[in-house]
Amino acid sequence: MITLGLAILDRNNKNKDIYFYGLTIAADCYIIEKIISIFK
């Protein structure tokens, strides 16, 4: 969520906001997949 916070603070570059937001979602999905794989 730190990455998402930085993207929100940087309103000057809309593309950068989308880029950082995408990275945050990718990281969250990766962590969730790892947790799910442990319980399988």
PDB file of C-alpha atoms in Angstrom:
ATOM      1  CA  MET A   1       0.000   0.000   0.000  1.00  0.00           C
ATOM      2  CA  ILE A   2       3.055   2.277   0.270  1.00  0.00           C
ATOM      3  CA  THR A   3       3.357   2.310  -3.520  1.00  0.00           C
ATOM      4  CA  LEU A   4      -0.309   3.253  -3.889  1.00  0.00           C
ATOM      5  CA  GLY A   5       0.176   6.085  -1.389  1.00  0.00           C
ATOM      6  CA  LEU A   6       3.066   7.491  -3.420  1.00  0.00           C
ATOM      7  CA  ALA A   7       0.969   7.337  -6.592  1.00  0.00           C
ATOM      8  CA  ILE A   8      -1.863   9.277  -4.913  1.00  0.00           C
ATOM      9  CA  LEU A   9       0.572  11.969  -3.766  1.00  0.00           C
ATOM     10  CA  ASP A  10       1.919  12.416  -7.304  1.00  0.00           C
ATOM     11  CA  ARG A  11      -1.059  14.003  -9.083  1.00  0.00           C
ATOM     12  CA  ASN A  12       1.116  15.773 -11.680  1.00  0.00           C
ATOM     13  CA  ASN A  13       1.522  12.651 -13.790  1.00  0.00           C
ATOM     14  CA  LYS A  14      -1.696  10.681 -14.373  1.00  0.00           C
ATOM     15  CA  ASN A  15       0.144   7.932 -16.254  1.00  0.00           C
ATOM     16  CA  LYS A  16       2.492   7.476 -13.313  1.00  0.00           C
ATOM     17  CA  ASP A  17      -0.538   7.125 -10.992  1.00  0.00           C
ATOM     18  CA  ILE A  18      -1.910   4.322 -13.161  1.00  0.00           C
ATOM     19  CA  TYR A  19       1.531   2.676 -13.401  1.00  0.00           C
ATOM     20  CA  PHE A  20       2.132   2.646  -9.641  1.00  0.00           C
ATOM     21  CA  TYR A  21      -1.459   1.534  -8.973  1.00  0.00           C
ATOM     22  CA  GLY A  22      -0.980  -1.359 -11.407  1.00  0.00           C
ATOM     23  CA  LEU A  23       2.220  -2.427  -9.655  1.00  0.00           C
ATOM     24  CA  THR A  24       0.459  -2.377  -6.291  1.00  0.00           C
ATOM     25  CA  ILE A  25      -2.392  -4.555  -7.570  1.00  0.00           C
ATOM     26  CA  ALA A  26       0.101  -6.985  -9.124  1.00  0.00           C
ATOM     27  CA  ALA A  27       2.008  -7.268  -5.838  1.00  0.00           C
ATOM     28  CA  ASP A  28      -1.209  -7.807  -3.851  1.00  0.00           C
ATOM     29  CA  CYS A  29      -2.378 -10.524  -6.272  1.00  0.00           C
ATOM     30  CA  TYR A  30       1.023 -12.245  -6.069  1.00  0.00           C
ATOM     31  CA  ILE A  31       0.886 -12.308  -2.254  1.00  0.00           C
ATOM     32  CA  ILE A  32      -2.705 -13.578  -2.268  1.00  0.00           C
ATOM     33  CA  GLU A  33      -1.790 -16.369  -4.718  1.00  0.00           C
ATOM     34  CA  LYS A  34       1.128 -17.417  -2.496  1.00  0.00           C
ATOM     35  CA  ILE A  35      -1.134 -17.558   0.580  1.00  0.00           C
ATOM     36  CA  ILE A  36      -3.754 -19.606  -1.317  1.00  0.00           C
ATOM     37  CA  SER A  37      -1.090 -22.041  -2.563  1.00  0.00           C
ATOM     38  CA  ILE A  38      -0.035 -22.717   1.037  1.00  0.00           C
ATOM     39  CA  PHE A  39      -3.539 -23.824   2.005  1.00  0.00           C
ATOM     40  CA  LYS A  40      -4.043 -26.044  -1.053  1.00  0.00           C
TER      41      LYS A  40
END
